[in-house]
Coordinates of C-alpha atoms in Angstrom, one line a residue:
X1 CA -32.6 91.0 50.5
X2 CA -29.5 90.1 48.6
X3 CA -30.4 89.1 45.0
X4 CA -27.8 87.1 43.2
X5 CA -25.8 87.8 41.2
X6 CA -24.9 91.0 43.1
X7 CA -22.4 91.9 40.4
X8 CA -24.1 91.0 37.1
X9 CA -22.1 90.5 33.9
X10 CA -18.4 89.7 33.7
X11 CA -17.2 89.9 37.3
X12 CA -15.5 86.6 38.2
X13 CA -13.3 85.4 41.1
X14 CA -14.7 87.6 43.8
X15 CA -12.3 88.5 46.7
X16 CA -14.1 90.2 49.6
X17 CA -12.6 92.5 52.2
X18 CA -14.2 94.2 55.2
X19 CA -12.8 97.3 56.9
X20 CA -15.1 98.4 59.7
X21 CA -18.6 98.6 58.2
X22 CA -17.3 99.0 54.6
X23 CA -17.2 96.0 52.3
X24 CA -15.2 95.7 49.0
X25 CA -15.1 93.1 46.3
X26 CA -12.3 92.8 43.8
X27 CA -12.9 90.8 40.6
X28 CA -10.8 89.7 37.7
X29 CA -10.6 91.8 34.5
X30 CA -8.4 89.6 32.3
X31 CA -7.3 91.5 29.2
X32 CA -9.6 94.6 29.9
X33 CA -7.9 97.8 31.1
X34 CA -7.5 99.3 33.7
X35 CA -7.0 96.1 35.7
X36 CA -9.2 94.7 38.6
X37 CA -12.7 96.0 39.4
X38 CA -13.3 97.0 43.0
X39 CA -17.0 97.5 44.1
X40 CA -18.0 98.9 47.5
X41 CA -21.1 98.3 49.7
X42 CA -22.3 99.1 53.2
X43 CA -25.1 96.6 53.3
X44 CA -24.0 93.7 51.1
X45 CA -27.1 94.3 48.9
X46 CA -26.2 97.4 46.8
X47 CA -22.8 97.6 45.2
X48 CA -21.0 100.5 43.5
X49 CA -18.0 100.3 41.2
X50 CA -15.4 102.6 42.8
X51 CA -12.0 101.8 41.4
X52 CA -9.8 100.0 38.9
X53 CA -6.4 100.4 40.5
X54 CA -4.0 99.0 37.9
X55 CA -3.9 101.9 35.6
X56 CA -0.4 102.6 34.4
X57 CA 2.2 100.7 32.4
X58 CA 4.5 100.1 35.4
X59 CA 1.6 98.2 37.1
X60 CA 0.1 96.4 34.1
X61 CA 0.9 96.2 30.4
X62 CA -1.0 93.5 28.6
X63 CA -0.2 94.3 24.9
X64 CA 0.3 91.1 23.0
X65 CA -1.4 88.9 25.6
X66 CA -3.9 86.4 24.2
X67 CA -7.6 86.4 24.9
X68 CA -8.5 85.3 28.5
X69 CA -5.0 86.2 29.8
X70 CA -4.1 89.2 31.8
X71 CA -5.5 89.7 35.3
X72 CA -6.6 86.5 37.0
X73 CA -8.1 86.2 40.4
X74 CA -7.0 89.2 42.5
X75 CA -7.0 89.1 46.3
X76 CA -8.0 92.2 48.2
X77 CA -7.1 92.5 51.9
X78 CA -6.4 95.1 54.7
X79 CA -3.6 95.1 57.2
X80 CA -1.2 97.6 58.8
X81 CA -3.3 100.5 57.8
X82 CA -3.1 99.6 54.1
X83 CA -5.1 97.9 51.4
X84 CA -3.2 95.1 49.8
X85 CA -4.0 93.9 46.3
X86 CA -2.4 90.6 45.1
X87 CA -2.8 89.7 41.4
X88 CA -1.6 87.6 38.5
X89 CA -0.7 88.8 35.1
X90 CA -0.9 85.8 32.8
X91 CA 1.1 86.1 29.6
X92 CA 0.2 82.8 27.8
X93 CA -2.8 80.5 27.6
X94 CA -2.5 77.9 24.9
X95 CA 0.1 75.1 25.2
X96 CA 1.7 73.7 28.2
X97 CA 2.7 77.0 29.8
X98 CA 0.9 79.8 31.5
X99 CA 3.8 82.3 32.3
X100 CA 1.9 83.6 35.3
X101 CA 3.6 86.5 37.2
X102 CA 2.3 87.5 40.7
X103 CA 2.6 91.0 42.2
X104 CA 1.5 93.0 45.2
X105 CA 0.4 96.7 45.2
X106 CA -0.8 98.7 48.3
X107 CA -2.7 101.9 49.0
X108 CA -3.9 103.6 52.2
X109 CA -7.3 104.1 50.5
X110 CA -9.2 102.3 47.8
X111 CA -9.9 105.4 45.8
X112 CA -6.3 106.7 45.9
X113 CA -3.2 106.0 43.8
X114 CA -1.8 102.5 44.3
X115 CA 1.9 101.7 44.7
X116 CA 4.4 100.4 42.2
X117 CA 4.1 96.6 42.1
X118 CA 6.4 94.3 44.1
X119 CA 7.1 91.2 42.2
X120 CA 6.4 88.0 44.2
X121 CA 6.8 84.8 42.1
X122 CA 5.7 83.0 38.9
X123 CA 5.0 79.5 40.1
X124 CA 1.3 79.6 39.4
X125 CA -1.7 81.8 39.4
X126 CA -4.5 82.9 41.8
X127 CA -2.4 84.4 44.6
X128 CA -3.7 85.4 48.0
X129 CA -2.4 87.0 51.2
X130 CA -3.2 86.2 54.8
X131 CA -2.4 88.8 57.5
X132 CA -1.9 86.5 60.5
X133 CA -2.7 87.5 64.1
X134 CA 1.0 87.2 65.1
X135 CA 2.0 89.8 62.5
X136 CA 3.3 87.4 59.9
X137 CA 2.0 87.5 56.3
X138 CA 1.5 84.3 54.3
X139 CA 1.4 84.1 50.5
X140 CA -0.5 81.2 48.7
X141 CA -1.0 80.4 45.1
X142 CA -1.7 77.3 43.0
X143 CA 1.3 75.6 41.4
X144 CA 1.3 75.0 37.6
X145 CA 2.9 71.8 36.3
X146 CA 3.7 72.2 32.6
X147 CA 4.7 68.5 32.2
X148 CA 1.3 67.3 31.3
X149 CA -1.2 67.4 28.4
X150 CA -3.2 70.2 30.1
X151 CA -3.6 72.5 27.2
X152 CA -5.9 73.4 24.4
X153 CA -8.9 74.4 26.4
X154 CA -9.2 71.0 28.1
X155 CA -7.4 71.2 31.4
X156 CA -6.3 68.0 33.0
X157 CA -5.9 67.6 36.8
X158 CA -2.1 67.0 37.0
X159 CA -1.3 70.5 35.8
X160 CA -2.9 71.9 38.9
X161 CA -0.2 70.8 41.2
X162 CA -1.4 71.9 44.7
X163 CA -1.4 75.0 46.7
X164 CA 1.9 76.5 47.7
X165 CA 2.5 78.5 50.9
X166 CA 5.4 80.8 51.8
X167 CA 5.9 83.7 54.1
X168 CA 6.0 87.2 52.7
X169 CA 8.3 89.8 54.2
X170 CA 7.0 93.3 53.6
X171 CA 10.3 94.9 54.8
X172 CA 12.3 93.3 52.0
X173 CA 9.2 92.9 49.7
X174 CA 10.2 89.3 49.0
X175 CA 9.2 85.8 50.0
X176 CA 11.3 84.0 52.6
X177 CA 11.5 80.6 54.3
X178 CA 10.5 77.2 52.9
X179 CA 8.0 76.7 50.1
X180 CA 5.4 74.2 51.2
X181 CA 2.8 72.4 49.1
X182 CA -0.1 72.4 51.7
X183 CA -3.1 71.1 49.8
X184 CA -3.5 68.8 46.8
X185 CA -7.3 69.2 46.4
X186 CA -9.9 66.5 46.1
X187 CA -10.7 64.0 43.4
X188 CA -12.6 66.7 41.6
X189 CA -9.3 68.2 40.7
X190 CA -8.1 71.5 39.1
X191 CA -7.4 73.0 42.5
X192 CA -6.9 76.8 42.4
X193 CA -8.2 80.0 43.9
X194 CA -6.8 79.6 47.4
X195 CA -7.8 81.9 50.3
X196 CA -6.8 81.5 54.0
X197 CA -8.5 82.8 57.1
X198 CA -8.1 82.0 60.8
X199 CA -10.8 81.2 63.3
X200 CA -10.8 79.6 66.8
X201 CA -7.3 78.4 66.4
X202 CA -7.9 76.8 63.0
X203 CA -6.5 77.9 59.6
X204 CA -9.3 77.5 57.1
X205 CA -8.4 77.1 53.4
X206 CA -11.0 77.6 50.7
X207 CA -10.1 76.7 47.1
X208 CA -11.8 76.5 43.8
X209 CA -12.0 73.1 42.1
X210 CA -13.5 71.5 39.0
X211 CA -12.5 74.1 36.4
X212 CA -14.4 77.2 35.4
X213 CA -17.4 75.3 33.9
X214 CA -20.3 73.3 35.2
X215 CA -18.3 71.2 37.7
X216 CA -17.0 74.2 39.5
X217 CA -17.0 74.1 43.4
X218 CA -15.8 75.8 46.5
X219 CA -13.8 73.3 48.6
X220 CA -13.0 73.9 52.3
X221 CA -10.3 72.4 54.5
X222 CA -8.7 73.3 57.9
X223 CA -5.6 72.7 60.0
X224 CA -4.2 73.8 63.4
X225 CA -0.9 74.4 61.6
X226 CA -0.8 76.8 58.6
X227 CA 1.6 74.4 56.9
X228 CA -0.9 71.5 57.3
X229 CA -1.9 68.8 57.1
X230 CA -5.4 70.0 56.1
X231 CA -8.5 67.9 56.7
X232 CA -11.4 68.2 54.3
X233 CA -14.8 69.7 55.2
X234 CA -17.3 67.0 56.1
X235 CA -19.1 67.8 52.9
X236 CA -15.9 68.5 50.9
X237 CA -17.6 71.2 48.9
X238 CA -19.1 74.3 50.7
X239 CA -20.7 75.7 47.5
X240 CA -21.4 73.9 44.2
X241 CA -24.1 73.4 41.6
X242 CA -22.3 70.6 39.8
X243 CA -24.8 67.9 40.6
X244 CA -27.9 70.1 40.3
X245 CA -28.4 71.2 36.7
X246 CA -31.8 72.7 37.7
X247 CA -30.2 75.3 39.9
X248 CA -30.6 78.9 38.8
X249 CA -27.0 79.7 39.6
X250 CA -24.6 77.3 37.8
X251 CA -20.8 77.0 37.7
X252 CA -20.7 78.0 41.3
X253 CA -17.2 78.2 42.7
X254 CA -14.1 80.4 43.5
X255 CA -14.9 82.7 46.3
X256 CA -13.9 84.0 49.8
X257 CA -15.2 84.0 53.3
X258 CA -16.1 87.2 55.3
X259 CA -17.4 87.9 58.8
X260 CA -19.5 91.0 59.1
X261 CA -19.1 93.8 61.6
X262 CA -22.1 92.5 63.4
X263 CA -21.0 88.9 63.6
X264 CA -22.8 87.3 60.5
X265 CA -21.1 85.1 58.0
X266 CA -21.0 85.2 54.2
X267 CA -19.1 83.7 51.3
X268 CA -18.7 85.1 47.8
X269 CA -18.5 82.9 44.7
X270 CA -18.6 83.2 41.0
X271 CA -21.6 81.8 39.0
X272 CA -23.1 81.7 35.6
X273 CA -26.7 81.9 34.4
X274 CA -27.1 79.6 31.3
X275 CA -29.7 80.2 28.6
X276 CA -31.6 77.3 27.1
X277 CA -31.3 75.4 24.9
X278 CA -27.5 75.4 24.7
X279 CA -26.7 76.2 28.3
X280 CA -24.5 79.1 27.3
X281 CA -23.7 81.8 29.9
X282 CA -23.9 84.9 27.8
X283 CA -23.2 87.1 30.8
X284 CA -20.0 85.3 31.6
X285 CA -19.0 84.5 35.2
X286 CA -20.8 86.8 37.7
X287 CA -20.4 87.4 41.4
X288 CA -22.8 86.1 44.0
X289 CA -22.9 86.1 47.8
X290 CA -24.2 83.4 50.2
X291 CA -25.3 83.6 53.8
X292 CA -23.5 81.0 56.0
X293 CA -23.5 79.6 59.5
X294 CA -20.9 77.9 61.7
X295 CA -22.0 74.6 63.3
X296 CA -20.8 72.8 66.4
X297 CA -18.4 70.7 64.4
X298 CA -16.4 73.8 63.6
X299 CA -17.3 73.9 59.9
X300 CA -19.0 76.5 57.8
X301 CA -22.2 75.7 55.9
X302 CA -24.6 77.5 53.7
X303 CA -27.5 78.7 55.8
X304 CA -29.9 76.9 53.5
X305 CA -28.5 73.5 54.6
X306 CA -27.3 72.5 51.2
X307 CA -24.3 73.2 49.0
X308 CA -26.5 74.8 46.3
X309 CA -26.4 78.6 46.1
X310 CA -29.5 80.6 46.6
X311 CA -30.7 83.5 44.4
X312 CA -32.0 85.4 47.4
X313 CA -30.4 85.6 50.8
X314 CA -30.8 88.0 53.7
X315 CA -28.6 91.1 53.7
X316 CA -27.5 93.3 56.6
X317 CA -30.0 95.1 58.8
X318 CA -32.9 94.3 56.5
X319 CA -31.3 96.2 53.6
X320 CA -33.4 96.4 50.4
X321 CA -32.1 96.4 47.0
X322 CA -32.2 99.7 45.1
X323 CA -33.3 98.9 41.6
X324 CA -31.1 100.3 38.9
X325 CA -32.6 102.3 36.0
X326 CA -33.4 100.2 33.0
X327 CA -31.6 102.7 30.8
X328 CA -28.0 103.8 31.0
X329 CA -27.4 106.9 28.7
X330 CA -23.8 108.0 28.3
X331 CA -22.5 111.3 27.0
X332 CA -18.9 112.4 26.8
X333 CA -19.5 116.0 28.0
X334 CA -17.5 115.8 31.2
X335 CA -14.1 115.2 29.5
X336 CA -13.6 111.7 30.9
X337 CA -14.6 108.2 30.0
X338 CA -17.6 107.1 32.0
X339 CA -16.7 104.6 34.7
X340 CA -18.6 101.7 33.1
X341 CA -16.3 101.5 30.1
X342 CA -13.0 99.8 29.6
X343 CA -10.6 99.1 26.7
X344 CA -8.3 96.3 25.8
X345 CA -4.7 95.7 27.0
X346 CA -2.9 98.9 26.4
X347 CA -1.6 101.2 29.1
X348 CA -1.5 104.0 26.6
X349 CA -5.2 104.9 26.1
X350 CA -4.3 108.3 24.6
X351 CA -3.2 106.4 21.4
X352 CA -6.7 104.8 20.9
X353 CA -9.2 107.3 22.3
X354 CA -9.8 110.8 23.6
X355 CA -12.7 112.5 25.3
X356 CA -11.2 116.0 24.9
X357 CA -10.0 116.3 21.3
X358 CA -13.5 117.0 20.2
X359 CA -15.5 118.2 23.2
X360 CA -18.6 116.2 23.9
X361 CA -17.5 113.2 21.9
X362 CA -15.5 110.0 22.3
X363 CA -12.9 110.1 19.6
X364 CA -11.4 106.8 18.6
X365 CA -8.1 106.7 16.8
X366 CA -8.5 103.8 14.5
X367 CA -5.5 101.5 14.9
X368 CA -5.1 97.7 14.4
X369 CA -7.9 95.3 13.4
X370 CA -10.7 94.3 15.6
X371 CA -9.5 91.4 17.7
X372 CA -5.8 92.6 17.7
X373 CA -3.9 91.6 20.8
X374 CA -1.8 94.7 20.8
X375 CA -3.4 98.1 20.0
X376 CA -7.1 98.0 19.2
X377 CA -9.5 101.0 19.5
X378 CA -12.4 99.4 21.2
X379 CA -14.2 101.1 24.1
X380 CA -17.0 99.0 25.7
X381 CA -19.1 98.2 28.7
X382 CA -20.3 94.9 30.1
X383 CA -23.4 93.2 29.0
X384 CA -25.5 92.9 32.2
X385 CA -28.8 91.5 31.0
X386 CA -29.8 88.6 28.8
X387 CA -31.9 91.1 26.7
X388 CA -30.8 94.6 25.9
X389 CA -30.7 97.3 23.3
X390 CA -27.6 99.4 22.6
X391 CA -27.4 102.5 20.4
X392 CA -24.8 105.0 19.3
X393 CA -24.1 107.6 16.6
X394 CA -20.9 107.8 14.7
X395 CA -19.4 110.7 12.7
X396 CA -16.9 108.9 10.3
X397 CA -15.7 109.6 6.8
X398 CA -13.6 106.7 5.6
X399 CA -11.6 107.0 2.3
X400 CA -10.8 103.3 2.0
X401 CA -12.4 100.0 2.9
X402 CA -9.5 99.5 5.3
X403 CA -11.2 102.1 7.6
X404 CA -14.1 100.8 9.6
X405 CA -16.0 102.2 12.7
X406 CA -19.1 101.2 14.5
X407 CA -20.9 99.2 17.2
X408 CA -19.9 95.7 18.3
X409 CA -21.1 92.8 20.5
X410 CA -17.7 91.5 21.6
X411 CA -16.2 88.6 23.5
X412 CA -12.8 88.1 21.9
X413 CA -11.2 87.8 18.4
X414 CA -13.0 84.5 17.8
X415 CA -16.4 85.6 19.0
X416 CA -17.8 88.9 17.9
X417 CA -20.5 90.6 15.8
X418 CA -20.3 94.2 14.5
X419 CA -22.2 96.7 12.5
X420 CA -20.1 99.5 11.0
X421 CA -19.6 102.4 8.6
X422 CA -16.9 101.8 5.9
X423 CA -16.3 102.6 2.2
X424 CA -16.9 100.4 -0.8
X425 CA -15.5 100.9 -4.2
X426 CA -18.9 100.8 -5.9
X427 CA -21.4 101.7 -3.1
X428 CA -19.4 104.5 -1.6
X429 CA -19.9 105.0 2.1
X430 CA -21.9 102.1 3.4
X431 CA -23.0 100.2 6.5
X432 CA -21.6 96.6 6.7
X433 CA -21.8 93.7 9.1
X434 CA -18.9 91.6 10.2
X435 CA -19.1 88.5 12.3
X436 CA -16.9 85.8 13.7
X437 CA -19.2 83.3 15.3
X438 CA -16.7 81.2 17.3
X439 CA -14.3 80.3 14.4
X440 CA -11.4 78.9 16.6
X441 CA -8.4 78.9 15.9
X442 CA -8.7 80.7 12.5
X443 CA -10.8 83.7 13.5
X444 CA -12.2 84.1 10.0
X445 CA -14.8 86.8 9.5
X446 CA -17.9 86.5 7.5
X447 CA -20.0 89.3 6.0
X448 CA -23.7 88.4 6.1
X449 CA -24.8 91.4 3.9
X450 CA -21.8 91.1 1.6
X451 CA -20.8 94.5 0.4
X452 CA -23.2 96.4 2.6
X453 CA -25.9 99.0 2.2
X454 CA -25.1 102.5 0.8
X455 CA -25.8 105.4 3.3
X456 CA -26.1 109.1 2.8
X457 CA -23.7 111.8 4.0
X458 CA -23.8 112.8 7.7
X459 CA -23.8 111.0 11.0
X460 CA -25.1 107.4 11.1
X461 CA -26.9 105.9 14.1
X462 CA -26.3 102.2 14.8
X463 CA -28.1 99.9 17.2
X464 CA -28.4 96.3 18.2
X465 CA -31.0 94.3 20.1
X466 CA -30.1 91.2 21.9
X467 CA -32.9 88.9 23.1
X468 CA -31.4 86.0 24.8
X469 CA -29.7 84.1 22.0
X470 CA -30.7 86.4 19.1
X471 CA -29.1 89.6 17.9
X472 CA -30.5 92.0 15.3
X473 CA -28.6 95.0 14.1
X474 CA -30.3 98.4 13.0
X475 CA -29.2 101.6 11.4
X476 CA -30.6 105.0 10.4
X477 CA -29.2 108.2 9.0
X478 CA -29.5 110.8 11.7
X479 CA -32.6 113.0 11.1
X480 CA -33.7 111.0 8.1
X481 CA -36.4 108.3 8.4
X482 CA -36.5 105.7 11.1
X483 CA -34.6 102.7 12.4
X484 CA -34.2 99.9 9.7
X485 CA -33.2 96.3 10.5
X486 CA -30.1 95.3 8.7
X487 CA -28.9 91.8 8.1
X488 CA -30.1 88.5 9.4
X489 CA -30.6 87.5 13.1
X490 CA -27.3 86.4 14.4
X491 CA -26.3 84.0 17.1
X492 CA -25.8 86.2 20.2
X493 CA -25.4 83.1 22.4
X494 CA -22.0 82.5 20.8
X495 CA -20.7 85.6 22.6
X496 CA -20.3 83.6 25.7
X497 CA -17.8 81.4 27.6
X498 CA -19.2 78.2 26.0
X499 CA -19.5 79.6 22.5
X500 CA -17.2 78.5 19.8
X501 CA -14.3 76.7 21.3
X502 CA -16.5 75.6 24.3
X503 CA -16.1 75.2 28.0
X504 CA -12.6 76.1 29.4
X505 CA -11.6 77.5 26.0
X506 CA -12.3 81.0 27.3
X507 CA -13.8 82.5 30.5
X508 CA -14.4 86.2 30.5
X509 CA -17.7 87.8 29.4
X510 CA -19.6 89.8 26.8
X511 CA -19.1 93.5 26.1
X512 CA -21.0 96.0 23.9
X513 CA -19.3 99.1 22.7
X514 CA -17.7 101.3 20.0
X515 CA -14.8 100.4 17.8
X516 CA -12.7 101.7 14.9
X517 CA -9.8 100.2 12.9
X518 CA -7.6 101.5 10.1
X519 CA -5.4 98.8 8.6
X520 CA -3.9 101.4 6.3
X521 CA -2.0 102.7 9.3
X522 CA -3.2 106.3 8.9
X523 CA -5.2 106.3 12.2
X524 CA -8.4 107.8 10.8
X525 CA -10.6 109.2 13.5
X526 CA -14.2 108.3 14.4
X527 CA -16.3 110.4 16.7
X528 CA -19.1 109.0 18.8
X529 CA -21.5 111.6 20.4
X530 CA -23.4 109.4 22.8
X531 CA -24.1 105.7 23.8
X532 CA -27.2 104.1 25.2
X533 CA -27.7 100.8 26.9
X534 CA -31.3 99.7 27.8
X535 CA -32.5 96.6 29.5
X536 CA -35.3 95.0 27.5

């Protein structure tokens, strides 16, 4: 059985691609580097992260991009013996503009090196590519209208100005022919996330509507002519939870259709799993997969006969889910960063971390402040469970209060909690807590234990336990005593899409990881020997 979400934690905007009996899903990574996550499966039940293809400056440089910008809604496809990845790099979020630039890269294999990007256009985000059966290739994306009041985290329908279609010429690596606006969406509005596929002489268009929050939906339309006009699905919305607050999978929308090698039908979609009492999705937007059927009217429907997504659906050939270990223990002995970890924005990771400078350790070169949009030494993995414990040990000898290194529960510069080693003029070396519980737009920190707690010489172990909406930090001097709780219970629920600024204000996901900053500019180093993440 498929148990949703199939990709837990921050894995939104799933684009699915089949090549033979291999299935791949590409998801958005926003400001996290390298760009785009690609998972692989042979049974649609068990998925493995295999590649993040946008890994060098010529493909992606996000330094200076605000939170929730960067890579939006990639589309992965296969044609002419190549994998094709279409993606948007969004440079601006607030205000009337998005400055969304669309590119295409290719590779003969998922795991190999991907090409230099071909620039496509900047008219809007969420691009997609159809390889038509006559050899032509069609490029679609939503069009952004800046002449509205659609800004400040409260998008208005008029800014989402329909789905544009134009032919892509791979020989010249450019668009050609007329630009056509083929679909305005429904009254739900905020039409985006287009994907085209062809079946029985019809072009089918799926889009996302209703925004990234609780009104999200997958809309379906079709036409005999790729340029339209498109008629709406008899139900309008193929997948949505917007009218069913009791559904386990909320915020359901933005996905793509796939036909399996043995003639079955599925549709991906993103979703969220809110926690009571505030209905905050602390795991961000996750990826789910629904079993579908075609009916005599030529429309696709969920197999369950409703538009409400299921938590459990049948996989391929009776495949069973392989349960993952409850503990993920990471060392840095192999001289490379474990696959689960990412960093923020910069294509020059050698300036913020090394796994070879001190063998067996992750060395962070403390750079700009936590929350910087340019060069921040923060290496983290996704939160995948509502309740978890994370631990690490840091070897760090600060000589000023401007040098700080430790463990963080991180969403963006406005939503973070951190426990860290630093220096205080009277206490000497100490452990402190910093928190920014959703203070938008100022991003002011508070310090729940004020100056901190003095600690002895040597390595310091740091931990956090998150239980749904509650976070408790811990520390201990390595080899001396036992874990001690430090500070008050903090609001872990604010580390979510809905926290702070609220719905549509941001839409990524929570991370937990190691960080260091040195605002003196001397790039003090902090060494981390190991990192553990345990589901509770």
